[in-house]
mmCIF file with all atom_site columns, C-alpha atoms in Angstrom:
data_model
loop_
_atom_site.group_PDB
_atom_site.id
_atom_site.type_symbol
_atom_site.label_atom_id
_atom_site.label_alt_id
_atom_site.label_comp_id
_atom_site.label_asym_id
_atom_site.label_entity_id
_atom_site.label_seq_id
_atom_site.pdbx_PDB_ins_code
_atom_site.Cartn_x
_atom_site.Cartn_y
_atom_site.Cartn_z
_atom_site.occupancy
_atom_site.B_iso_or_equiv
_atom_site.pdbx_formal_charge
_atom_site.auth_seq_id
_atom_site.auth_comp_id
_atom_site.auth_asym_id
_atom_site.auth_atom_id
_atom_site.pdbx_PDB_model_num
ATOM 1  C CA . GLU X 1 1  ? -15.323 2.285  -4.028 1.00 41.00 ? 1  GLU X CA 1
ATOM 2  C CA . SER X 1 2  ? -11.707 1.951  -2.876 1.00 42.00 ? 2  SER X CA 1
ATOM 3  C CA . HIS X 1 3  ? -11.270 5.666  -3.690 1.00 43.00 ? 3  HIS X CA 1
ATOM 4  C CA . LYS X 1 4  ? -14.038 6.568  -1.213 1.00 43.00 ? 4  LYS X CA 1
ATOM 5  C CA . LEU X 1 5  ? -12.453 4.412  1.469  1.00 43.00 ? 5  LEU X CA 1
ATOM 6  C CA . THR X 1 6  ? -9.021  5.939  0.900  1.00 43.00 ? 6  THR X CA 1
ATOM 7  C CA . SER X 1 7  ? -10.215 9.545  0.824  1.00 45.00 ? 7  SER X CA 1
ATOM 8  C CA . LYS X 1 8  ? -12.089 9.160  4.108  1.00 48.00 ? 8  LYS X CA 1
ATOM 9  C CA . THR X 1 9  ? -9.218  7.530  5.968  1.00 52.00 ? 9  THR X CA 1
ATOM 10 C CA . GLU X 1 10 ? -6.262  9.574  4.677  1.00 58.00 ? 10 GLU X CA 1
ATOM 11 C CA . LYS X 1 11 ? -5.366  12.743 6.551  1.00 57.00 ? 11 LYS X CA 1
ATOM 12 C CA . THR X 1 12 ? -2.891  14.643 4.441  1.00 78.00 ? 12 THR X CA 1
ATOM 13 C CA . ILE X 1 13 ? -2.351  18.073 6.042  1.00 83.00 ? 13 ILE X CA 1
ATOM 14 C CA . GLU X 1 14 ? -0.295  18.268 9.239  1.00 82.00 ? 14 GLU X CA 1
ATOM 15 C CA . CYS X 1 15 ? -0.156  21.004 11.873 1.00 82.00 ? 15 CYS X CA 1
ATOM 16 C CA . ASP X 1 16 ? 3.518   21.932 12.190 1.00 77.00 ? 16 ASP X CA 1
ATOM 17 C CA . GLU X 1 17 ? 3.015   23.001 15.814 1.00 76.00 ? 17 GLU X CA 1
ATOM 18 C CA . TYR X 1 18 ? 1.131   19.998 17.263 1.00 75.00 ? 18 TYR X CA 1
ATOM 19 C CA . GLY X 1 19 ? 1.598   17.283 14.630 1.00 77.00 ? 19 GLY X CA 1
ATOM 20 C CA . LYS X 1 20 ? -2.134  16.668 14.274 1.00 79.00 ? 20 LYS X CA 1
ATOM 21 C CA . HIS X 1 21 ? -3.292  15.611 10.788 1.00 81.00 ? 21 HIS X CA 1
ATOM 22 C CA . PHE X 1 22 ? -6.327  16.966 8.938  1.00 81.00 ? 22 PHE X CA 1
ATOM 23 C CA . SER X 1 23 ? -8.235  15.869 5.861  1.00 83.00 ? 23 SER X CA 1
ATOM 24 C CA . HIS X 1 24 ? -8.745  19.380 4.491  1.00 79.00 ? 24 HIS X CA 1
ATOM 25 C CA . ALA X 1 25 ? -7.196  22.837 4.750  1.00 81.00 ? 25 ALA X CA 1
ATOM 26 C CA . GLY X 1 26 ? -10.254 24.407 6.405  1.00 81.00 ? 26 GLY X CA 1
ATOM 27 C CA . ALA X 1 27 ? -9.955  22.132 9.421  1.00 80.00 ? 27 ALA X CA 1
ATOM 28 C CA . LEU X 1 28 ? -6.265  22.980 9.779  1.00 79.00 ? 28 LEU X CA 1
ATOM 29 C CA . LEU X 1 29 ? -7.031  26.702 9.545  1.00 79.00 ? 29 LEU X CA 1
ATOM 30 C CA . THR X 1 30 ? -9.661  26.432 12.294 1.00 78.00 ? 30 THR X CA 1
ATOM 31 C CA . HIS X 1 31 ? -7.203  24.427 14.393 1.00 78.00 ? 31 HIS X CA 1
ATOM 32 C CA . LYS X 1 32 ? -4.526  27.117 13.997 1.00 76.00 ? 32 LYS X CA 1
ATOM 33 C CA . MET X 1 33 ? -6.964  29.944 14.779 1.00 74.00 ? 33 MET X CA 1
ATOM 34 C CA . VAL X 1 34 ? -7.850  28.245 18.064 1.00 72.00 ? 34 VAL X CA 1
ATOM 35 C CA . HIS X 1 35 ? -4.139  28.120 18.974 1.00 67.00 ? 35 HIS X CA 1
ATOM 36 C CA . LYS X 1 36 ? -3.747  31.787 18.137 1.00 66.00 ? 36 LYS X CA 1
ATOM 37 C CA . GLU X 1 37 ? -6.788  32.828 20.207 1.00 62.00 ? 37 GLU X CA 1
ATOM 38 C CA . LYS X 1 38 ? -6.003  30.649 23.197 1.00 54.00 ? 38 LYS X CA 1
ATOM 39 C CA . GLY X 1 39 ? -2.255  31.296 23.284 1.00 56.00 ? 39 GLY X CA 1
ATOM 40 C CA . ALA X 1 40 ? -0.343  28.633 25.173 1.00 56.00 ? 40 ALA X CA 1
ATOM 41 C CA . ASN X 1 41 ? -3.408  26.882 26.633 1.00 64.00 ? 41 ASN X CA 1
ATOM 42 C CA . LYS X 1 42 ? -3.440  23.112 26.295 1.00 79.00 ? 42 LYS X CA 1
ATOM 43 C CA . MET X 1 43 ? -5.810  21.879 23.615 1.00 86.00 ? 43 MET X CA 1
ATOM 44 C CA . HIS X 1 44 ? -8.107  18.951 24.382 1.00 89.00 ? 44 HIS X CA 1
ATOM 45 C CA . MET X 1 45 ? -8.592  16.867 21.251 1.00 90.00 ? 45 MET X CA 1
ATOM 46 C CA . CYS X 1 46 ? -11.259 14.290 20.498 1.00 91.00 ? 46 CYS X CA 1
ATOM 47 C CA . LYS X 1 47 ? -9.745  10.899 19.714 1.00 90.00 ? 47 LYS X CA 1
ATOM 48 C CA . PHE X 1 48 ? -12.644 10.011 17.398 1.00 87.00 ? 48 PHE X CA 1
ATOM 49 C CA . CYS X 1 49 ? -12.847 13.102 15.141 1.00 91.00 ? 49 CYS X CA 1
ATOM 50 C CA . GLU X 1 50 ? -11.194 16.480 14.454 1.00 89.00 ? 50 GLU X CA 1
ATOM 51 C CA . TYR X 1 51 ? -13.021 18.330 17.271 1.00 92.00 ? 51 TYR X CA 1
ATOM 52 C CA . GLU X 1 52 ? -10.798 20.209 19.700 1.00 91.00 ? 52 GLU X CA 1
ATOM 53 C CA . THR X 1 53 ? -11.310 22.739 22.468 1.00 90.00 ? 53 THR X CA 1
ATOM 54 C CA . ALA X 1 54 ? -9.325  24.558 25.136 1.00 85.00 ? 54 ALA X CA 1
ATOM 55 C CA . GLU X 1 55 ? -11.751 23.338 27.832 1.00 89.00 ? 55 GLU X CA 1
ATOM 56 C CA . GLN X 1 56 ? -11.884 19.746 29.090 1.00 90.00 ? 56 GLN X CA 1
ATOM 57 C CA . GLY X 1 57 ? -15.541 20.143 30.073 1.00 91.00 ? 57 GLY X CA 1
ATOM 58 C CA . LEU X 1 58 ? -16.514 21.026 26.511 1.00 91.00 ? 58 LEU X CA 1
ATOM 59 C CA . LEU X 1 59 ? -14.657 17.977 25.222 1.00 92.00 ? 59 LEU X CA 1
ATOM 60 C CA . ASN X 1 60 ? -16.556 15.811 27.723 1.00 90.00 ? 60 ASN X CA 1
ATOM 61 C CA . CYS X 1 61 ? -19.869 17.275 26.504 1.00 88.00 ? 61 CYS X CA 1
ATOM 62 C CA . HIS X 1 62 ? -18.823 16.661 22.895 1.00 89.00 ? 62 HIS X CA 1
ATOM 63 C CA . LEU X 1 63 ? -17.946 13.033 23.614 1.00 88.00 ? 63 LEU X CA 1
ATOM 64 C CA . LEU X 1 64 ? -21.327 12.399 25.232 1.00 84.00 ? 64 LEU X CA 1
ATOM 65 C CA . ALA X 1 65 ? -23.328 14.286 22.617 1.00 82.00 ? 65 ALA X CA 1
ATOM 66 C CA . VAL X 1 66 ? -21.584 12.994 19.503 1.00 84.00 ? 66 VAL X CA 1
ATOM 67 C CA . HIS X 1 67 ? -19.883 9.689  20.253 1.00 86.00 ? 67 HIS X CA 1
ATOM 68 C CA . SER X 1 68 ? -21.888 8.123  23.106 1.00 83.00 ? 68 SER X CA 1
ATOM 69 C CA . LYS X 1 69 ? -23.997 5.088  22.277 1.00 84.00 ? 69 LYS X CA 1
ATOM 70 C CA . ASN X 1 70 ? -26.175 5.502  25.390 1.00 85.00 ? 70 ASN X CA 1
ATOM 71 C CA . PHE X 1 71 ? -29.784 6.369  24.439 1.00 85.00 ? 71 PHE X CA 1
ATOM 72 C CA . PRO X 1 72 ? -31.895 5.158  27.390 1.00 88.00 ? 72 PRO X CA 1
ATOM 73 C CA . HIS X 1 73 ? -35.056 7.195  26.649 1.00 89.00 ? 73 HIS X CA 1
ATOM 74 C CA . ILE X 1 74 ? -36.892 5.397  23.832 1.00 90.00 ? 74 ILE X CA 1
ATOM 75 C CA . CYS X 1 75 ? -39.859 6.687  21.827 1.00 91.00 ? 75 CYS X CA 1
ATOM 76 C CA . VAL X 1 76 ? -42.693 4.132  21.991 1.00 92.00 ? 76 VAL X CA 1
ATOM 77 C CA . GLU X 1 77 ? -44.016 5.345  18.616 1.00 90.00 ? 77 GLU X CA 1
ATOM 78 C CA . CYS X 1 78 ? -40.922 4.957  16.417 1.00 92.00 ? 78 CYS X CA 1
ATOM 79 C CA . GLY X 1 79 ? -38.176 3.439  18.602 1.00 90.00 ? 79 GLY X CA 1
ATOM 80 C CA . LYS X 1 80 ? -35.759 6.355  18.338 1.00 89.00 ? 80 LYS X CA 1
ATOM 81 C CA . GLY X 1 81 ? -33.542 6.749  21.423 1.00 88.00 ? 81 GLY X CA 1
ATOM 82 C CA . PHE X 1 82 ? -32.519 9.887  23.305 1.00 87.00 ? 82 PHE X CA 1
ATOM 83 C CA . ARG X 1 83 ? -29.985 10.675 26.014 1.00 83.00 ? 83 ARG X CA 1
ATOM 84 C CA . HIS X 1 84 ? -32.276 12.941 28.056 1.00 87.00 ? 84 HIS X CA 1
ATOM 85 C CA . PRO X 1 85 ? -36.008 12.825 28.872 1.00 93.00 ? 85 PRO X CA 1
ATOM 86 C CA . SER X 1 86 ? -36.397 16.420 27.661 1.00 95.00 ? 86 SER X CA 1
ATOM 87 C CA . GLU X 1 87 ? -35.144 15.403 24.207 1.00 93.00 ? 87 GLU X CA 1
ATOM 88 C CA . LEU X 1 88 ? -37.706 12.593 24.100 1.00 94.00 ? 88 LEU X CA 1
ATOM 89 C CA . ARG X 1 89 ? -40.517 14.973 25.147 1.00 95.00 ? 89 ARG X CA 1
ATOM 90 C CA . LYS X 1 90 ? -39.529 17.404 22.388 1.00 95.00 ? 90 LYS X CA 1
ATOM 91 C CA . HIS X 1 91 ? -39.385 14.546 19.866 1.00 94.00 ? 91 HIS X CA 1
ATOM 92 C CA . MET X 1 92 ? -42.858 13.308 20.846 1.00 94.00 ? 92 MET X CA 1
ATOM 93 C CA . ARG X 1 93 ? -44.311 16.531 19.398 1.00 94.00 ? 93 ARG X CA 1
ATOM 94 C CA . ILE X 1 94 ? -43.609 15.068 15.959 1.00 93.00 ? 94 ILE X CA 1
ATOM 95 C CA . HIS X 1 95 ? -46.047 12.252 16.677 1.00 92.00 ? 95 HIS X CA 1
ATOM 96 C CA . THR X 1 96 ? -48.687 14.338 18.482 1.00 90.00 ? 96 THR X CA 1
ATOM 97 C CA . GLY X 1 97 ? -48.640 17.208 15.992 1.00 87.00 ? 97 GLY X CA 1
ATOM 98 C CA . GLU X 1 98 ? -47.951 19.857 18.662 1.00 78.00 ? 98 GLU X CA 1
#
């Protein structure tokens, strides 16, 4: 069990350009490809995971979609929460069979 804990928390590969650490080579490769495509643009990096983007607006959307705990629209059938009413309406089709 301690092996699982260690492997999830250790980040062993470092980007020599930005100093960001990654848990596997594929993530570093993607990171470097973004730098190459975007040139000298500033990268906006998520502080909770390895997501990064050249656009601040996309990072904001990522933070809300992935890391937000705000689910105000609750399904009365199963209790699952959603951020937007449209997501709840779509979900309700599971219960109605539509």
